[in-house]
Coordinates of C-alpha atoms and ligand atoms in Angstrom, one line a residue:
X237 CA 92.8 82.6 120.6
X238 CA 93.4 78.9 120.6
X239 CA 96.4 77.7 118.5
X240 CA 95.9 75.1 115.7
X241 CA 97.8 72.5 117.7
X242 CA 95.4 72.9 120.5
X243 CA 92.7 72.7 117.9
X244 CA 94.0 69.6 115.9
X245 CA 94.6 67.6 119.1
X246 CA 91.2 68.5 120.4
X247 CA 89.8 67.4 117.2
X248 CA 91.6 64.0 116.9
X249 CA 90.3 63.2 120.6
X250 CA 87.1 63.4 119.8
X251 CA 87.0 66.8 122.4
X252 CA 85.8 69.1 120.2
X253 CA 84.1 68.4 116.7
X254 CA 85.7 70.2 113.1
X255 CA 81.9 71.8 112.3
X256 CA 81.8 73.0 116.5
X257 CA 85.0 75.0 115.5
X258 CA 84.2 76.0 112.1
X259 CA 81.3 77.5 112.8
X260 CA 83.3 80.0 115.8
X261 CA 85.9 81.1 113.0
X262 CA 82.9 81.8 110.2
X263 CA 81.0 84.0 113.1
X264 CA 84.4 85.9 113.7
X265 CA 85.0 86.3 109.8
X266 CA 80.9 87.4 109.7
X267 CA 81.7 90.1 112.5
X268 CA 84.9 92.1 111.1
X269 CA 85.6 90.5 107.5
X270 CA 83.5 93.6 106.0
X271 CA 86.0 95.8 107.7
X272 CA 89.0 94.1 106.7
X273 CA 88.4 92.6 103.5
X274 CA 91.3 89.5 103.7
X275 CA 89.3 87.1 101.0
X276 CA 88.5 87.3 97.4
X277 CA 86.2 84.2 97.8
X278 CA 84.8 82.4 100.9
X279 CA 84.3 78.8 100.6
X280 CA 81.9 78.3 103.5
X281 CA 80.0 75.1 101.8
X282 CA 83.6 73.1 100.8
X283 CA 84.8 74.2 104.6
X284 CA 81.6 73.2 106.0
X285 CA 82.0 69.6 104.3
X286 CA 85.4 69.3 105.2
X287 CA 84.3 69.5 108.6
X288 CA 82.1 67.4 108.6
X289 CA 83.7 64.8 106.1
X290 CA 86.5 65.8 109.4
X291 CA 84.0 64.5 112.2
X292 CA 82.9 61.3 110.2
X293 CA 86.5 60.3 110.3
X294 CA 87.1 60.8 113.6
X295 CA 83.9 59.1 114.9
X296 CA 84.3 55.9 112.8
X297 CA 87.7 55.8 114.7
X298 CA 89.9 57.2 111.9
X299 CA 92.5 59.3 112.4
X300 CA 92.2 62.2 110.2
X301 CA 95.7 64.3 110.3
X302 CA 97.6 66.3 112.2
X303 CA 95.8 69.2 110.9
X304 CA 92.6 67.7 111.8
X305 CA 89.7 70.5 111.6
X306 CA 92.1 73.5 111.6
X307 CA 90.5 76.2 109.7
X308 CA 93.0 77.6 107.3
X309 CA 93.1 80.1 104.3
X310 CA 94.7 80.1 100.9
X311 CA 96.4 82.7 99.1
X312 CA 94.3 83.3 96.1
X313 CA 97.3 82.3 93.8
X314 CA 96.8 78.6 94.7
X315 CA 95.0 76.3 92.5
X316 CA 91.6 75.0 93.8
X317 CA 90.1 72.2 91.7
X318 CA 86.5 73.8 90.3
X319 CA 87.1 76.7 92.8
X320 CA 88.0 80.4 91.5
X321 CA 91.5 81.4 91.3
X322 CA 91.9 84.8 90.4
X323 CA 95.4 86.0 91.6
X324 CA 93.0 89.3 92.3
X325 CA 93.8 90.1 88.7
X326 CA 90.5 90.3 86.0
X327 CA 92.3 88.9 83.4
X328 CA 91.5 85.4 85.5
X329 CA 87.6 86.4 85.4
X330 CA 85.7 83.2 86.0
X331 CA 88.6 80.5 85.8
X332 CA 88.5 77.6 87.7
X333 CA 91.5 75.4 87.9
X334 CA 91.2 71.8 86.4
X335 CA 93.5 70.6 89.8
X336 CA 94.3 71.4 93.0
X337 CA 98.0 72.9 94.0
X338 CA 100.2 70.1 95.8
X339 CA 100.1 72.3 98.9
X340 CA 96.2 72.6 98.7
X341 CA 96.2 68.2 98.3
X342 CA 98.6 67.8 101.3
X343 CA 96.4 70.5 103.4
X344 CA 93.1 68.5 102.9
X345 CA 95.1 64.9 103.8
X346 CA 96.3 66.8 106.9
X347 CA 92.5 67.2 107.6
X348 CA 92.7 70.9 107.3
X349 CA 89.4 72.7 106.6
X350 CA 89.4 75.5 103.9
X351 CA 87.8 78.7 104.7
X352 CA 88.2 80.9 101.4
X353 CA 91.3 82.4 99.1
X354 CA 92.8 85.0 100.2
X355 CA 93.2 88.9 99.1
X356 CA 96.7 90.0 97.2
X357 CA 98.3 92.2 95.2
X358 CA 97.7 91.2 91.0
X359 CA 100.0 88.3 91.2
X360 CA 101.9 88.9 94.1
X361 CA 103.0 91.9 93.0
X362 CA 103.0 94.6 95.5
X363 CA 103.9 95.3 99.1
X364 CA 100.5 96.5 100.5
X365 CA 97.8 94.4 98.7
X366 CA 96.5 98.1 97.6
X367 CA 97.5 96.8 93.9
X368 CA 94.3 93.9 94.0
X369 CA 91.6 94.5 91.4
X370 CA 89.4 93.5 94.3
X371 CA 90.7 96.9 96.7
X372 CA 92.7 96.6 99.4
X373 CA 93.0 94.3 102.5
X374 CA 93.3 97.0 106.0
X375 CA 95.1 96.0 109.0
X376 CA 93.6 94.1 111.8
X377 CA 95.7 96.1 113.9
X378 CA 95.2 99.4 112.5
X379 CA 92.2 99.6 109.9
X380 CA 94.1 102.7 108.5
X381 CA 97.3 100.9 107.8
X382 CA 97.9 98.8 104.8
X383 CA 98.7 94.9 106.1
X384 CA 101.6 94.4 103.9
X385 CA 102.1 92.4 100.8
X386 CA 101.9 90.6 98.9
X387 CA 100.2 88.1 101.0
X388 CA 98.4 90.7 102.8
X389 CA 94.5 88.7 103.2
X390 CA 96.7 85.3 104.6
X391 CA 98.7 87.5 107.2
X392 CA 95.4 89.9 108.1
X393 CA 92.9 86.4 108.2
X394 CA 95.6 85.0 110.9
X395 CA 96.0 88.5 112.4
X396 CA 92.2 88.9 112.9
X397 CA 91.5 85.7 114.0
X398 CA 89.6 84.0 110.8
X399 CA 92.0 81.3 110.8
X400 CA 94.8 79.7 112.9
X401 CA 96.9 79.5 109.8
X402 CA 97.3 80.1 106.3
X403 CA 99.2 79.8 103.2
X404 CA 101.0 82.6 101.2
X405 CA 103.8 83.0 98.7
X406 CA 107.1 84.9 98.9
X407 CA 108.8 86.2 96.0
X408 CA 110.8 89.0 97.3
X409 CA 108.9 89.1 100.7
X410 CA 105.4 88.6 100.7
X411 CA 105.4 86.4 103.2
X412 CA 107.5 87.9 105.3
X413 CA 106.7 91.4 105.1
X414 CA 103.1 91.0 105.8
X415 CA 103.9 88.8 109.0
X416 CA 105.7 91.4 110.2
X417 CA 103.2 94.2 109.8
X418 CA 100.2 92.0 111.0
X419 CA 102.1 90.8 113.9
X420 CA 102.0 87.5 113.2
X421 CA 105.0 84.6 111.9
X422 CA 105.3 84.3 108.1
X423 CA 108.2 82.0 107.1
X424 CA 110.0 81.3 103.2
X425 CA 111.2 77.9 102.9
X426 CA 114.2 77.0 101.3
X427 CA 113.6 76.7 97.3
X428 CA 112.4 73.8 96.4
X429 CA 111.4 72.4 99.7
X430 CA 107.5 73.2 99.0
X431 CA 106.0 72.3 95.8
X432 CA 105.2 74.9 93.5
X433 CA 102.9 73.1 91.5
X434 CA 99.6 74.7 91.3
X435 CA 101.0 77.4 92.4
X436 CA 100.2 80.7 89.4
X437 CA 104.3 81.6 88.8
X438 CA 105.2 85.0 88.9
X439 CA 109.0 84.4 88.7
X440 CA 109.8 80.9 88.9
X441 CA 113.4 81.0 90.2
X442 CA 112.1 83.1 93.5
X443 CA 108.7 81.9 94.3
X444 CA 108.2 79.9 97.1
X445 CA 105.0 79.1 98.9
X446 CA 105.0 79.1 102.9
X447 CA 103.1 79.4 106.2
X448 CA 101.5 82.2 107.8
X449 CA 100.3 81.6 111.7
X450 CA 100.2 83.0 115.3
X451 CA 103.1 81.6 116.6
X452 CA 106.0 80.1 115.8
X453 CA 104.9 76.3 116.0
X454 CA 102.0 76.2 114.6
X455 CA 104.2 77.9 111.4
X456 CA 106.6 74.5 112.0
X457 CA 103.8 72.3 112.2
X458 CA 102.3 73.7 108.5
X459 CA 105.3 73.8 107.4
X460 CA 106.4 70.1 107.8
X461 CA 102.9 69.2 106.5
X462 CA 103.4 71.1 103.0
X463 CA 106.9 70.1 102.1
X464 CA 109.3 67.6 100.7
X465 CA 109.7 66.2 97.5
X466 CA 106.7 66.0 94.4
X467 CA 107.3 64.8 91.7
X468 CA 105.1 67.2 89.5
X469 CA 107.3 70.0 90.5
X470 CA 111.1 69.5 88.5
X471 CA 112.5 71.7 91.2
X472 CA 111.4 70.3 93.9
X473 CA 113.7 69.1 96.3
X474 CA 114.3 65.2 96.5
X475 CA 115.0 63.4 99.8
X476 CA 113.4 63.9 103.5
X477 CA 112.7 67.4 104.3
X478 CA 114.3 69.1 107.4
X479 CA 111.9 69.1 110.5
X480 CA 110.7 72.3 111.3
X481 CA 109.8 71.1 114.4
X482 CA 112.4 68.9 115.5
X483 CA 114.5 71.9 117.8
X484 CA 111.5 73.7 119.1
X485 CA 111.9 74.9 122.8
X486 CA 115.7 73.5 122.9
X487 CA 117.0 77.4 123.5
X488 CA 119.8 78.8 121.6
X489 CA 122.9 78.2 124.3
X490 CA 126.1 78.1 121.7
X491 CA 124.4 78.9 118.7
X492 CA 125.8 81.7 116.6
X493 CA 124.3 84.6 115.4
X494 CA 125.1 86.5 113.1
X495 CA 123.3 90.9 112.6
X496 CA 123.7 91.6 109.0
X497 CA 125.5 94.9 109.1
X498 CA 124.1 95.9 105.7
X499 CA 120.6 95.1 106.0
X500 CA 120.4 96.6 109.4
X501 CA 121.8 100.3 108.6
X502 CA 120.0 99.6 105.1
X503 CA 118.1 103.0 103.4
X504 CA 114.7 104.2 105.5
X505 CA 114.9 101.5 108.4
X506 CA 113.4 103.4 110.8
X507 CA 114.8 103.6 114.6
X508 CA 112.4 102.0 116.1
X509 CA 112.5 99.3 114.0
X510 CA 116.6 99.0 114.5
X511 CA 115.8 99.5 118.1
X512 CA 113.8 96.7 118.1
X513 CA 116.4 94.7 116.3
X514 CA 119.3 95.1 118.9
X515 CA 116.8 94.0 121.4
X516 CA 116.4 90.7 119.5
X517 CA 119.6 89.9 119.3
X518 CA 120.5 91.0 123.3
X519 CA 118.0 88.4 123.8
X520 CA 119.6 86.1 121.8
X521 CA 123.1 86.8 124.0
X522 CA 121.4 86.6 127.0
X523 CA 120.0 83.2 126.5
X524 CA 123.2 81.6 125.8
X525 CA 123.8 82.7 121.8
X526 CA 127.3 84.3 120.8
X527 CA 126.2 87.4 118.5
X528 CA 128.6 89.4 116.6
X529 CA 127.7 91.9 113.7
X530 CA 128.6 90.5 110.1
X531 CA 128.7 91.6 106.8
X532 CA 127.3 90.3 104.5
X533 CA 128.3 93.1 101.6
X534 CA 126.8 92.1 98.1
X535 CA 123.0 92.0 99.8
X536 CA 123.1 95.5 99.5
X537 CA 122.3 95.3 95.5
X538 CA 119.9 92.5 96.0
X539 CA 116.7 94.6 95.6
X540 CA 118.4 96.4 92.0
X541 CA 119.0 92.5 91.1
X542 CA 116.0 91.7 91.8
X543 CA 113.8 94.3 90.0
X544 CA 115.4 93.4 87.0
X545 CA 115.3 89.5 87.3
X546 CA 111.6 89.1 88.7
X547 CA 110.1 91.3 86.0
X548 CA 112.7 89.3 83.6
X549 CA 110.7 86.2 84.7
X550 CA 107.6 87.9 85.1
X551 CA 106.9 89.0 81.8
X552 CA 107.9 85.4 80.3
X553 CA 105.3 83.8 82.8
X554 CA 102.5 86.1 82.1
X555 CA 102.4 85.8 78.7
X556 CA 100.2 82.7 78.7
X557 CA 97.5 85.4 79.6
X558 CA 96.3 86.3 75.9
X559 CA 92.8 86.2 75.9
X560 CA 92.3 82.4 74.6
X561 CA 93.1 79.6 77.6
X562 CA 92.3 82.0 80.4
X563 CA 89.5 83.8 81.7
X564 CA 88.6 87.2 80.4
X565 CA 88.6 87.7 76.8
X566 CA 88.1 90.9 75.0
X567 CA 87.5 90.1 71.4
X568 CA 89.5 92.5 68.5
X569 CA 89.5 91.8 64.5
X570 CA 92.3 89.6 64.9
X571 CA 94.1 87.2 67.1
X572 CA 96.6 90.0 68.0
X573 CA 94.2 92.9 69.2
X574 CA 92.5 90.5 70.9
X575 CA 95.4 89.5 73.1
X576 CA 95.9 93.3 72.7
X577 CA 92.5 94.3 74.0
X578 CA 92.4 91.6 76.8
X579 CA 96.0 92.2 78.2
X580 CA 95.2 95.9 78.3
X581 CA 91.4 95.4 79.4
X582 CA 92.9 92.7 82.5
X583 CA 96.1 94.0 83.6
X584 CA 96.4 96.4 86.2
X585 CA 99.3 98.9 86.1
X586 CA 101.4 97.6 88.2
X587 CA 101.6 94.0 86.4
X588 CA 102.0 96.5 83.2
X589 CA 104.5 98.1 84.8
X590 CA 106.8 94.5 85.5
X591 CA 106.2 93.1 81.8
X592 CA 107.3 96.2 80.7
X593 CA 110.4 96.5 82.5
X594 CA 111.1 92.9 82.2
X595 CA 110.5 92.5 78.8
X596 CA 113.2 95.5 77.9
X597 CA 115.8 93.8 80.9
X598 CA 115.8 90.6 78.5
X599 CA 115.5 92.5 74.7
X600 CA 118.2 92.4 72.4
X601 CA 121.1 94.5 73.1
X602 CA 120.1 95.2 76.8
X603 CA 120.2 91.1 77.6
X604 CA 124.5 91.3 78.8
X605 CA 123.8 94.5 80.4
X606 CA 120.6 94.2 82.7
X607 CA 119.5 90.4 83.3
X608 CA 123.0 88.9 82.7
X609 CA 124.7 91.3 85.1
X610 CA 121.5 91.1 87.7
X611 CA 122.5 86.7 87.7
X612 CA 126.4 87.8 88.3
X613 CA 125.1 89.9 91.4
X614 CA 122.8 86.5 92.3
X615 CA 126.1 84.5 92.5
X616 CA 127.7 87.3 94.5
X617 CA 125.1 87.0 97.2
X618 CA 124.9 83.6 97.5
X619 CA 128.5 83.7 97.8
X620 CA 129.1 86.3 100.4
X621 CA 125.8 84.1 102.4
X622 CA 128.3 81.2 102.3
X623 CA 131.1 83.3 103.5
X624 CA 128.5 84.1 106.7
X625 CA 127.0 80.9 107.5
X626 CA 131.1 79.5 107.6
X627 CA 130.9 81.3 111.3
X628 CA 127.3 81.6 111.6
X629 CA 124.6 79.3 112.6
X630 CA 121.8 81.9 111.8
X631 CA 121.7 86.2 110.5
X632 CA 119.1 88.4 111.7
X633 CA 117.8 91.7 110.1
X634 CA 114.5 93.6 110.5
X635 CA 112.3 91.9 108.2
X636 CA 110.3 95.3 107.1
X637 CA 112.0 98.8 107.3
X638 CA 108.7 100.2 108.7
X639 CA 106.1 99.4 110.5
X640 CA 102.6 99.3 109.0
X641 CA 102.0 102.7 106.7
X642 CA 98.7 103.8 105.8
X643 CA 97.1 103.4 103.3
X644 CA 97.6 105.2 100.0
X645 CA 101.3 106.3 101.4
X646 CA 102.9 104.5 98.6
X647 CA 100.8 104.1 95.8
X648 CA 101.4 107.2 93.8
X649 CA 105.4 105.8 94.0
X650 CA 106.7 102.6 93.1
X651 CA 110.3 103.1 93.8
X652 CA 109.7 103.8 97.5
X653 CA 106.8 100.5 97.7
X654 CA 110.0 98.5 96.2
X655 CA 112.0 100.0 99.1
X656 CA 109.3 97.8 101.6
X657 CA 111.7 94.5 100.6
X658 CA 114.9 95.5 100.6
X659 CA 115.2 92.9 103.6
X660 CA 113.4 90.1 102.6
X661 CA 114.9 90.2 98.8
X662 CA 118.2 88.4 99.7
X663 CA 116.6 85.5 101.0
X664 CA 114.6 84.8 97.7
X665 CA 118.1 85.5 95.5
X666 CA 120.1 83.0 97.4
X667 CA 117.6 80.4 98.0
X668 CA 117.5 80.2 101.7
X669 CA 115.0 80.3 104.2
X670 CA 113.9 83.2 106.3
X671 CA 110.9 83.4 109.2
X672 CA 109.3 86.7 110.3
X673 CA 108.8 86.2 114.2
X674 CA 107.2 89.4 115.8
X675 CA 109.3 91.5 118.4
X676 CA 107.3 94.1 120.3
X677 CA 106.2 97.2 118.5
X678 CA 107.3 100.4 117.0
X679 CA 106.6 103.6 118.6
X680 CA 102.9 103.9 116.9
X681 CA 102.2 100.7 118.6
X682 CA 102.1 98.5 115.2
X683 CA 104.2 94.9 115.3
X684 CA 108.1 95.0 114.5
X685 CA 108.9 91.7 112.8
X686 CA 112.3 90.7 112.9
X687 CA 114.0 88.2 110.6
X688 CA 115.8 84.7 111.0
X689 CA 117.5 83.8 107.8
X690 CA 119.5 80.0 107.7
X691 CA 121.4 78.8 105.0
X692 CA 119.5 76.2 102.7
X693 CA 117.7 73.4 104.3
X694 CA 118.5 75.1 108.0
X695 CA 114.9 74.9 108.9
X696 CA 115.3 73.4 112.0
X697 CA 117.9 75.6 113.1
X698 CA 115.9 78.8 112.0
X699 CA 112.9 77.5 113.7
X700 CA 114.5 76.7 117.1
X701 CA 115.9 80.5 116.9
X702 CA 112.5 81.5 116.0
X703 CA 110.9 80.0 118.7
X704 CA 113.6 81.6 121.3
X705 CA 113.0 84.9 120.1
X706 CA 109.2 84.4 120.2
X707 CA 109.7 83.7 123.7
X708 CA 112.0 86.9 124.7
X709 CA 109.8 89.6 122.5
X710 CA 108.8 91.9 124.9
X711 CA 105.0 92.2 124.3
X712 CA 102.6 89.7 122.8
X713 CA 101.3 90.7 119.8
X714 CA 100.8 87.7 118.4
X715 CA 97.6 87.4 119.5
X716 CA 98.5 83.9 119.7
X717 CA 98.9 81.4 122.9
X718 CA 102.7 80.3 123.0
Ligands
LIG923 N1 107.0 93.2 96.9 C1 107.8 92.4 96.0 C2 107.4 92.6 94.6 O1 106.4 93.4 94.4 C3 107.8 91.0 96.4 C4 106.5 90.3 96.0 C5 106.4 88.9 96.4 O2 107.2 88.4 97.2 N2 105.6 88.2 95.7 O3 107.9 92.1 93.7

């Protein structure tokens, strides 16, 4: 598989033309999409104008971007201007956004090519992309394993070769997690270094959107193309971004790493996930890195704080769904059975499941007790992060407990799905970023992802570790060239 750098490059130097290498990627998607099911929608006519819109520029003696004819694929939570956005849910039946996300403008002035929106849990809310109204995305690796979630179509269209790259969002993991199980690099941003706008909130303080690709550079280049400051987005962060790319390949002699104690003796991570894990950081030492366990205590509540505040958010943000600006509508007698009829009719049960328990975290009475206390146990982590990063550079910690399960294992209960983040979750509470870099495999011979988290703006740090552990894991399955 050639990496998008390859493919850009080849592109810009008139090598290879945009349509030449569209054309591969659609055959591929032709071939084992059926199997795998990573879209909700392919957009073969905009990608095949891109591409050629992508050629033009590049024969008239234009330079069209450093993205230039890379196929890529969009989590199908991203606005697309006059092109269906679902979030895999009904109750978006037959919308089409007015405008296009921020991250979807700065991927088409990049000269990236868009090859469809991608598969998901009902917005983003899952760990197996089992809970899409469309069915379930399978496992490139494994078509009897789920791929993770929520981002599950973006990490199984990298993992199966659709696309070099490709956007997702991470909440409480779904970018992560789904790297990890796919075998492929999945990275959260600091908050408010990508532009949220466009993006279909599920909890506003948490949601970030990042990249999903076969290795670790192409993950930095998409990166640096998506972020820095917008000003449609109030939280988006003002000033020059970090480079993601600026440390690549400089090795990690002196750095400090820090294992997070907690997270990696945390409930059901497996052995050979942990063995995995203590590989990573050996690596680490042997390249020059001084690792020392740390604890980091208060990240061992982050997933109870976190099913209280993102449902908390949650059911706020998906109450603009009632039937009247929004896709489906079932009609009642009055204005409130029809928001009635439609939120029951286009809601699947695990959305129904968040409002509800969101809506009684923030009631009256239960405010102080549930959300107020989950925001005390926010500040704790953040805190106790801080406390880390005063004598580390960089923390590690699997980034899934498991390696892929199959299909159906989790469905029938939520508390042990929930379980899939208990990782990733910390990440999202205190705002800092966190990549997924694959590390050899479990003993079923599915990808071990294991996780880089940086304190806020550490990009470039996270990425240069990133990059070093991509180079030690012990079997490529990436898929990817290095
Ligand atoms: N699996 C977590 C949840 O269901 C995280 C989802 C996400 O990051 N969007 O809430």
């Amino acid at each position: 598989m050639t990496t998008a750098r390859s493919i850009a490059e080849a592109v810009r130097r008139g090598e290879r033309s945009a349509v030449a290498i569209l054309e591969e990627h659609l055959a591929r998607v032709a071939q084992t999409e059926p199997q795998v099911h990573a879209f909700s929608l392919l957009t073969e006519d905009l990608a095949r104008a891109q591409a050629a819109q992508v050629d033009h520029m590049v024969a008239s003696g234009e330079d069209p971007g450093p993205l230039a004819g890379v196929p890529v694929a969009l989590k199908d939570l991203l606005c697309t201007r006059g092109i269906p956005t679902t979030c895999c849910s009904r109750i978006l039946e037959g919308w089409r956004p007015p405008y296009d996300a921020t991250v979807v403008r700065r991927l088409a002035e990049a000269g990236a090519v868009t090859v469809g929106k991608t598969n998901m849990d009902e917005f983003a809310m899952g760990s197996s992309t089992e809970h899409s109204a469309f069915g379930p995305t399978r496992n490139p690796r494994d078509l009897s394993r789920v791929p993770g979630g929520s981002s599950g179509g973006s990490a199984a269209a990298v993992a199966a070769g659709f696309v070099p790259m490709a956007l997702g969002s991470d909440t409480g993991g779904s970018i992560r997690q789904p790297a990890a199980l796919c075998g492929v690099v999945g990275a959260k941003p600091t908050y408010g270094l990508v532009s949220r706008y466009g993006l279909v909130a599920f909890a506003s303080s948490l949601d970030q959107i990042g990249p999903f690709a076969a290795n670790v550079a192409d993950a930095a280049l998409l990166l640096d193309v998506i972020s820095g400051p917008d000003g449609a987005d109030s939280t988006s962060l003002p000033g020059e971004p970090p480079s993601a790319r600026a440390k690549l390949g400089q090795g990690v002699d002196g750095l400090r790493v820090g294992v997070i104690a907690e997270l990696a003796g945390a409930e059901g991570v497996a052995p050979d996930v942990a063995r995995r894990l203590n590989q990573a950081a050996d690596a680490l030492a042997t390249a020059g890195a001084k690792v020392e366990e740390i604890s980091v205590p208060a990240v061992r509540f982050g997933l109870s704080a976190y099913y209280l505040i993102a449902p908390a958010e949650a059911s706020s943000n998906l109450a603009r769904f009632d039937g009247v600006r929004y896709g489906l509508r079932e009609r009642g007698n009055d204005m409130t059975e029809t928001y009635m009829a439609t939120r029951a009719a286009g809601f699947g049960p695990e959305v129904k499941r968040r409002i509800m328990l969101g809506t009684y975290a923030l009631s009256a009475g239960y405010y102080e007790a549930y959300y107020g206390k989950a925001q005390k146990v926010r500040t704790l982590i953040i805190r106790d992060f801080e406390e880390a990063y005063r004598s580390c550079d960089v923390l590690l910690s699997p980034t899934s407990p498991t390696t892929a399960f199959a299909l159906g294992a989790k469905t029938a209960d939520p508390l042990t799905m929930y379980l899939s983040d208990v990782c990733t979750i910390p990440a999202n509470l205190a705002g800092h970023p966190a990549v997924s870099v694959p590390f050899g495999t479990g003993d079923d011979g599915l990808p071990v992802g294991v996780q880089v988290l940086a304190p806020a703006l550490g990009e470039t740090v996270m990425f240069q570790v990133a990059a070093a552990l991509e180079e030690a894991a012990p079997a490529v399955t990436t898929g990817g060239e290095r």
